[in-house]
Coordinates of N, CA and C in Angstrom, one line a residue:
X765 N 197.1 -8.4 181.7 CA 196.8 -7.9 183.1 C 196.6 -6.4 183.1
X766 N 197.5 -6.0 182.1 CA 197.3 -4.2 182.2 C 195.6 -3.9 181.6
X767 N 195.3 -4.6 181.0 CA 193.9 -4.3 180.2 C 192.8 -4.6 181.3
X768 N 192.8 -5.6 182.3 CA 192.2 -5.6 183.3 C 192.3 -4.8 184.9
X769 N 193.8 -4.5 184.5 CA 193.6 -3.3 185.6 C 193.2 -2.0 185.3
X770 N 192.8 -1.8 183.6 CA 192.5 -0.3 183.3 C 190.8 -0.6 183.6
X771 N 190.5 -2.1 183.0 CA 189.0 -2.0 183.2 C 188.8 -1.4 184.8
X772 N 189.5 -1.9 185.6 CA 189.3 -2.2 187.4 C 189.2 -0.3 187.6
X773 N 190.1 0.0 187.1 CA 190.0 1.6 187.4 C 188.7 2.3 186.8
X774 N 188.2 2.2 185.8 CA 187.1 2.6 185.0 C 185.5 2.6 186.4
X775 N 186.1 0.8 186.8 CA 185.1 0.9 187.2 C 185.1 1.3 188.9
X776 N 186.0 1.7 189.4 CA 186.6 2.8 190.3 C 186.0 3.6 190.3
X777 N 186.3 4.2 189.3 CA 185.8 5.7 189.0 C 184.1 5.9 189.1
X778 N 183.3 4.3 188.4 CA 182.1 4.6 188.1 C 181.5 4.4 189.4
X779 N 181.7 3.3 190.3 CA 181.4 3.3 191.4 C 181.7 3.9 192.4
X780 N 182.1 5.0 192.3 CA 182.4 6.2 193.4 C 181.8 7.5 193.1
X781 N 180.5 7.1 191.8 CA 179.8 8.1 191.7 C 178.6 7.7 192.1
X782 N 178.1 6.8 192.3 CA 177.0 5.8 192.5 C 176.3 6.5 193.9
X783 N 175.0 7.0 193.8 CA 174.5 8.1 194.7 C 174.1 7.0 195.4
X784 N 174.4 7.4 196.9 CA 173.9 7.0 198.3 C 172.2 7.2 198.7
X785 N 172.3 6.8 199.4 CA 170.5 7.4 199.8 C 169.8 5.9 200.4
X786 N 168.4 6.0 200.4 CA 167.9 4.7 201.0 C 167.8 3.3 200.4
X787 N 168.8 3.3 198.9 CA 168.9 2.1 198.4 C 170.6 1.5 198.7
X788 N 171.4 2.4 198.7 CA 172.5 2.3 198.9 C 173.1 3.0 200.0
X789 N 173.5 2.0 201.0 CA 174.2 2.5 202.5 C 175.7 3.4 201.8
X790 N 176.0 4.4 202.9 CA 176.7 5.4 202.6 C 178.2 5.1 202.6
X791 N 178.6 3.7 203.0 CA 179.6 3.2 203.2 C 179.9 2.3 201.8
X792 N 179.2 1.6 200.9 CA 179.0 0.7 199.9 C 179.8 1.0 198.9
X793 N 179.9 2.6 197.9 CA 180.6 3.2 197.0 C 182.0 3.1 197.4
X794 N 182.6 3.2 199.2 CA 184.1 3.7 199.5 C 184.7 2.2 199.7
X795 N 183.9 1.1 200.5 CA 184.4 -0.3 200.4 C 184.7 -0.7 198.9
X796 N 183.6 -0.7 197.6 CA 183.6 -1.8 196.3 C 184.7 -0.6 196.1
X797 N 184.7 0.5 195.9 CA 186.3 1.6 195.0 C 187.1 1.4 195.6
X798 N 187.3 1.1 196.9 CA 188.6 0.7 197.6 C 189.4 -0.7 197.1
X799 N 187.7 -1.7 197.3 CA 188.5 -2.9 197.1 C 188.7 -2.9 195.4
X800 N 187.9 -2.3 194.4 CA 188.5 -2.4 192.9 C 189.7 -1.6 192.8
X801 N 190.1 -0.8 193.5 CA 191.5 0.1 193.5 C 192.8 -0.6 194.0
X802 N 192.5 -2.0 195.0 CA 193.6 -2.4 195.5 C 194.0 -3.3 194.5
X803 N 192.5 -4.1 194.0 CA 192.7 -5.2 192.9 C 193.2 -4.7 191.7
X804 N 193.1 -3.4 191.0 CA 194.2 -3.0 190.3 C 195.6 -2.7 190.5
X805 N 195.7 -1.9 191.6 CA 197.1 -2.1 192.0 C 198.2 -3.5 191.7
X806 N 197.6 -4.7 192.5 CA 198.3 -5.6 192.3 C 198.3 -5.8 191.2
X807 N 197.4 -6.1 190.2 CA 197.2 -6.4 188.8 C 198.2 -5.7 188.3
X808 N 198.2 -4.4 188.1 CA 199.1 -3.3 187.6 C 200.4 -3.6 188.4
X809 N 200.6 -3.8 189.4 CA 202.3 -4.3 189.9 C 202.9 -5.8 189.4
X810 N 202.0 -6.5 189.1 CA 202.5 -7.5 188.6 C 202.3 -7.8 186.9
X811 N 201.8 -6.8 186.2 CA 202.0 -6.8 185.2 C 203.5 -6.1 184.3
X812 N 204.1 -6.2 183.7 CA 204.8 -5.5 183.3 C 204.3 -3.5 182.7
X813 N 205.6 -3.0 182.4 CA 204.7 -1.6 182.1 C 204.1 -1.9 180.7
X814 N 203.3 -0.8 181.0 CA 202.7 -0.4 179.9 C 203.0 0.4 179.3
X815 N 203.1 0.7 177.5 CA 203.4 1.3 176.4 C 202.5 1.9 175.2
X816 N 202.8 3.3 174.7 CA 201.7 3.9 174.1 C 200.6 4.0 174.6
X817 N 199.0 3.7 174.1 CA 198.2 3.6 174.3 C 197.7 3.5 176.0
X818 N 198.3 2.3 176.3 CA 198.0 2.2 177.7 C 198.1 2.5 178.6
X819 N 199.9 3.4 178.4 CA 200.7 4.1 179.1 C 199.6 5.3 179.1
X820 N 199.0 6.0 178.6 CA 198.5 7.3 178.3 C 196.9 7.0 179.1
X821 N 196.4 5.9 179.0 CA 194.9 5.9 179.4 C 195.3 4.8 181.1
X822 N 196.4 4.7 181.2 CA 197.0 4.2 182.8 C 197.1 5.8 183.4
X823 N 197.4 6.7 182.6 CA 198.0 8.2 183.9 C 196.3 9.2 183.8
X824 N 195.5 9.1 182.8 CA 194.3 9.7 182.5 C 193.5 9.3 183.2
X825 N 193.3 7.6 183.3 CA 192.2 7.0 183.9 C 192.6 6.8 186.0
X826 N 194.2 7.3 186.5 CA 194.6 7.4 187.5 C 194.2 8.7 187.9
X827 N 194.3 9.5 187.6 CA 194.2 10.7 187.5 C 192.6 11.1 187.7
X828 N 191.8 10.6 186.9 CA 190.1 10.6 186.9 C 189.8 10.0 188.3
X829 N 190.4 8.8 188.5 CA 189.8 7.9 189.9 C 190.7 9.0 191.0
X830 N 191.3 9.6 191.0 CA 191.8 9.9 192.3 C 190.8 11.3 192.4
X831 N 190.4 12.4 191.6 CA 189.4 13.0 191.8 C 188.3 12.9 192.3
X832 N 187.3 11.8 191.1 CA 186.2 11.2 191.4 C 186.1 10.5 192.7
X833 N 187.4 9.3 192.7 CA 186.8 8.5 194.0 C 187.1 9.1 195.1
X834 N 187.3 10.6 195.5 CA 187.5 11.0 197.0 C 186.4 11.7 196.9
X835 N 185.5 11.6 196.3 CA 184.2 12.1 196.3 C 183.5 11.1 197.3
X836 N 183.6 10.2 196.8 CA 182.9 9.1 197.7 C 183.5 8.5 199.4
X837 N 185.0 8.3 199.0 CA 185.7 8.5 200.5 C 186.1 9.4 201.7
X838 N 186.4 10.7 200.9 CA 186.1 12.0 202.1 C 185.0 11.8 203.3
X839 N 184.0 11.7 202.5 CA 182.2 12.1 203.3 C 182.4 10.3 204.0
X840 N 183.0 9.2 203.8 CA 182.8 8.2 204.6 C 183.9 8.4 205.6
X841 N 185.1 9.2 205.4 CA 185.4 8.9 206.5 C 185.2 10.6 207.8
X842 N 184.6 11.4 207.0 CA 183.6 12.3 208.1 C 182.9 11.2 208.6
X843 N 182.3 10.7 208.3 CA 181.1 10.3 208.9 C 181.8 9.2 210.4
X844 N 182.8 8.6 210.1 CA 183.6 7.4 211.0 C 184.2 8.4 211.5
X845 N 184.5 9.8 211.8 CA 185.1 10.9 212.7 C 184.1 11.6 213.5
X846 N 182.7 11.2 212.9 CA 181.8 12.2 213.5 C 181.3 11.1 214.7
X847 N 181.2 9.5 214.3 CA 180.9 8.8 215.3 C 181.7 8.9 216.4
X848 N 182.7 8.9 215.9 CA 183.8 9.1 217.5 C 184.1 10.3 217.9
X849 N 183.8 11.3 217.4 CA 183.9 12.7 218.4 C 183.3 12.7 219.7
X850 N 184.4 13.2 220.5 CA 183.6 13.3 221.9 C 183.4 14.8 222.0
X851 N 182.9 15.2 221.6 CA 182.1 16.7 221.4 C 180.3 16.2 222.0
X852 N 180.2 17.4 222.7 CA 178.9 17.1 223.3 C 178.0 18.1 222.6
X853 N 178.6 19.1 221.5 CA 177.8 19.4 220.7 C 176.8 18.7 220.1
X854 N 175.6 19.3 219.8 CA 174.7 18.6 219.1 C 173.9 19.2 217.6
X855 N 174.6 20.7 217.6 CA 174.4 21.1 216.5 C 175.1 20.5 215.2
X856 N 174.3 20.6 214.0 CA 175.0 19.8 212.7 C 176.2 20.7 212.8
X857 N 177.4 20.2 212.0 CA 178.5 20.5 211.4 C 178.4 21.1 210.0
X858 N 178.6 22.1 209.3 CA 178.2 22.3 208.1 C 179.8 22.0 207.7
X859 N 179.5 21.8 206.0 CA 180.8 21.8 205.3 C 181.4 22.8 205.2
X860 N 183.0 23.2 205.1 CA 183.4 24.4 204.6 C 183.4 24.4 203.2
X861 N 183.0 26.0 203.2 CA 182.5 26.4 202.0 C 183.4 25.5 200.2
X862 N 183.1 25.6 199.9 CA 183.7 25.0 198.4 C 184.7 24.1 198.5
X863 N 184.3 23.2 199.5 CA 184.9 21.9 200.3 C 184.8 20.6 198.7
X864 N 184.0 20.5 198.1 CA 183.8 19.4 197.2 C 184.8 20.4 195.9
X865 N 184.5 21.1 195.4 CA 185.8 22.0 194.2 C 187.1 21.5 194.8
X866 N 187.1 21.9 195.8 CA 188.8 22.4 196.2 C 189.3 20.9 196.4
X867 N 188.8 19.6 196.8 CA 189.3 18.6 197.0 C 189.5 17.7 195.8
X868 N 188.0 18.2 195.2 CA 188.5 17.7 193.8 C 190.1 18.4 192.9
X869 N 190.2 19.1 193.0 CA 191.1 20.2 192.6 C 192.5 19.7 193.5
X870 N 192.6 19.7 194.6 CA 193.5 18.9 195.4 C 194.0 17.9 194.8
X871 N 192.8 16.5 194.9 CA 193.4 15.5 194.4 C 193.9 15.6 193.0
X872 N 193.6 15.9 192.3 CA 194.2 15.9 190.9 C 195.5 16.5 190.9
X873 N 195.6 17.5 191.9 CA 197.4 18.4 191.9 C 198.2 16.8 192.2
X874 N 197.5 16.8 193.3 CA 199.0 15.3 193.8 C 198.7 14.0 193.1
X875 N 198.1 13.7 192.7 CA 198.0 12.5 191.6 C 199.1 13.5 190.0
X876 N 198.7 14.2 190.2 CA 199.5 14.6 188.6 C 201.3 15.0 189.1
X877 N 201.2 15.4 190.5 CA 202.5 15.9 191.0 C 203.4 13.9 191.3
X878 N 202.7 13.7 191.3 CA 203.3 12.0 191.8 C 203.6 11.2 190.6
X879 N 202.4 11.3 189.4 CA 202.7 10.9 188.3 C 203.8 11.7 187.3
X880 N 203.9 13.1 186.9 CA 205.1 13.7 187.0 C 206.3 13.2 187.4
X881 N 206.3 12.7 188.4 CA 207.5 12.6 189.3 C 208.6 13.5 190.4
X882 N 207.1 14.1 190.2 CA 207.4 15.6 191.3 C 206.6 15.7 192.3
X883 N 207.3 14.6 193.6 CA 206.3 15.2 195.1 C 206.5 16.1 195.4
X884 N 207.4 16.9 195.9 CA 207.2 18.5 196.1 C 205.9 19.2 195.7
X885 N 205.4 18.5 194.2 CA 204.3 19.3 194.4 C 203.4 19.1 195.3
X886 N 203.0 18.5 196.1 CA 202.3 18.1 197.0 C 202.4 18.9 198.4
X887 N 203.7 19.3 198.5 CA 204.2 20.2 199.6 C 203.2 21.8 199.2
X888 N 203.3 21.7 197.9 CA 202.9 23.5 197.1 C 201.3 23.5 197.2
X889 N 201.0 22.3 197.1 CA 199.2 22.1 196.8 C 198.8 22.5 198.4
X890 N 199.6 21.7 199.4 CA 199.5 21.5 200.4 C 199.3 22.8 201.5
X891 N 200.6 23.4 201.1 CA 201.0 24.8 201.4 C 199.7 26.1 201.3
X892 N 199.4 26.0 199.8 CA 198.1 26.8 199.4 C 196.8 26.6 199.9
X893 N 196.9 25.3 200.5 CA 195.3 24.9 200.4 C 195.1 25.5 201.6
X894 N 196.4 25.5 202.7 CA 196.5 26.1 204.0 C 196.3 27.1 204.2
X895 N 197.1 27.9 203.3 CA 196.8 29.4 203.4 C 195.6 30.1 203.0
X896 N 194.6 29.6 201.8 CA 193.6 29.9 201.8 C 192.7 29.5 202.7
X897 N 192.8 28.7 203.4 CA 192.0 28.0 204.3 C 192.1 28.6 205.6
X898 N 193.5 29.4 205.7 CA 193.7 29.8 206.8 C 192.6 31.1 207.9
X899 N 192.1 31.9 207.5 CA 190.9 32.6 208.3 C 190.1 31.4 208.9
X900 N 189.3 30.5 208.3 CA 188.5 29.6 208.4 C 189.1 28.5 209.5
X901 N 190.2 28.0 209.8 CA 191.0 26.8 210.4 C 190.9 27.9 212.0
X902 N 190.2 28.8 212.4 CA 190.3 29.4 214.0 C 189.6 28.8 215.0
X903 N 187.8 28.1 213.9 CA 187.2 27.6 214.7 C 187.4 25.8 214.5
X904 N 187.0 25.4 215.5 CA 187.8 23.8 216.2 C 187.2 22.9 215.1
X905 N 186.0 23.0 214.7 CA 185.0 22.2 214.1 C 185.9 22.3 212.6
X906 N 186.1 23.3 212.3 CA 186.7 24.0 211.0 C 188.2 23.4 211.1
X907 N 188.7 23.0 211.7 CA 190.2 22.7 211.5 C 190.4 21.4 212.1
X908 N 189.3 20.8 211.9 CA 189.0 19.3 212.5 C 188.9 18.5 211.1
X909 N 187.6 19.5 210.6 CA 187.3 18.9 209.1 C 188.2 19.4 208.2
X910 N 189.4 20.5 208.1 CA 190.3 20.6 207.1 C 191.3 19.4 207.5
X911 N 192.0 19.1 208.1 CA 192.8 18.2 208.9 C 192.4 16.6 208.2
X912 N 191.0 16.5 208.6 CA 190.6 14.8 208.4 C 190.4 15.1 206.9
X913 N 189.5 15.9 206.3 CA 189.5 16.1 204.8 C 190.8 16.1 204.0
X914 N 191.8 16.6 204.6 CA 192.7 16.7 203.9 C 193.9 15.4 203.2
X915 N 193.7 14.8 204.8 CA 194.4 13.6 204.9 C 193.7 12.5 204.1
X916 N 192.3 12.4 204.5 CA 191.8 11.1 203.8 C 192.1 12.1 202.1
X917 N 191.7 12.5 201.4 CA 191.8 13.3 200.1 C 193.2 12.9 199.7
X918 N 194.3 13.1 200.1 CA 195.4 12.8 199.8 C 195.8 11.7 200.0
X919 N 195.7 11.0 201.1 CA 195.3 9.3 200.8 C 195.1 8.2 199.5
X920 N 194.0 8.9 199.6 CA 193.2 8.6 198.2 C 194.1 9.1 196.7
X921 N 194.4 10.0 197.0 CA 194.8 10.6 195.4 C 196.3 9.7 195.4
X922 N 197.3 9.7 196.4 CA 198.1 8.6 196.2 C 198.0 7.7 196.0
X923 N 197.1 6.5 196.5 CA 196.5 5.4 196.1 C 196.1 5.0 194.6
X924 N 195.8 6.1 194.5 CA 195.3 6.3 192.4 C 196.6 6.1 191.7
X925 N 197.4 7.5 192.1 CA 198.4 8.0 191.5 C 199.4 6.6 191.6
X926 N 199.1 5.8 192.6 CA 200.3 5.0 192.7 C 200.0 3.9 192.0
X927 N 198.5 3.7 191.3 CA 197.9 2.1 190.6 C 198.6 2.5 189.1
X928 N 198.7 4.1 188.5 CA 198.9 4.7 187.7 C 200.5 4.5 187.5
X929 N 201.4 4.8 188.5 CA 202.5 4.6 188.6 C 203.2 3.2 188.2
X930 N 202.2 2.0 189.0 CA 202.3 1.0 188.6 C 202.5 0.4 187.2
X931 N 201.1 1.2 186.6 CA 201.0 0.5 185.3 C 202.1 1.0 184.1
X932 N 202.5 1.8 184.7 CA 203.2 2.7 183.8 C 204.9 2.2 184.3
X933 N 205.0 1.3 185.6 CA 207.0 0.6 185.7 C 207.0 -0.7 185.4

């Protein structure tokens, strides 16, 4: 079961890179990585741990999916915050600046701080991300999208970290 839950994450990872556009609705990449990320979990919780080899490609290959796949999850769940704002604005929303770096960079702190066995670090990633972000978080639109970005991002990188965790008790 451990060898099918490493496949399950592999292909996590692949399908959360899988470009959107007018063949593929924008929602498709965050449902199939969702649902192959839960179907490893359980596989990985009811498998016994894993040892050597697989122990090592269970915390690598957790660790890759929690980066990669909030690439794909962030931007869907902007998009299910933008339907329900009641903002009568009608101007676009731009991203904040180096919004795709710093998330990717995020999720991998707390997937590695969870896998470690050190949440605190998540408080420190958390802490920083704040404070650099802080000039920027004055305007509403700006601390709407750190807020929801942050939360779904960390979401996700626990969800990884935790299939990881699994494979590995």
């Amino acid at each position: 079961m451990i060898i099918v839950a490493l496949v399950l994450l592999v292909l996590t990872a692949g399908v959360a890179l899988v470009p959107t556009g007018d063949r593929v609705r924008p929602w498709v990449p965050t449902a199939v990585a969702s649902t192959l990320l839960t179907a490893a979990a359980v596989l990985a919780s009811l498998a016994g741990p894993a040892h050597g080899v697989g122990h090592a490609v269970g915390v690598v290959l957790s660790v890759v999916v929690a980066a990669v796949g909030g690439t794909a999850v962030v931007p869907s769940v902007f998009r299910v915050a933008r339907r329900q704002n009641d903002s009568t604005d009608d101007e676009p929303v731009e991203p904040l600046r180096g919004g795709l770096t710093i998330g990717i960079l995020e999720r991998v702190a707390v997937a590695v701080s969870i896998l470690a066995g050190w949440p605190e670090g998540i408080a420190i990633v958390l802490a920083v991300k704040g404070l650099a972000r802080y000039p920027e978080l004055r305007e509403s639109h700006a601390s709407e999208q750190f807020i929801i970005g942050t939360f779904a991002s960390v979401l996700w990188a626990l969800a990884a970290a935790g299939v990881g965790f699994a494979i590995n008790s």
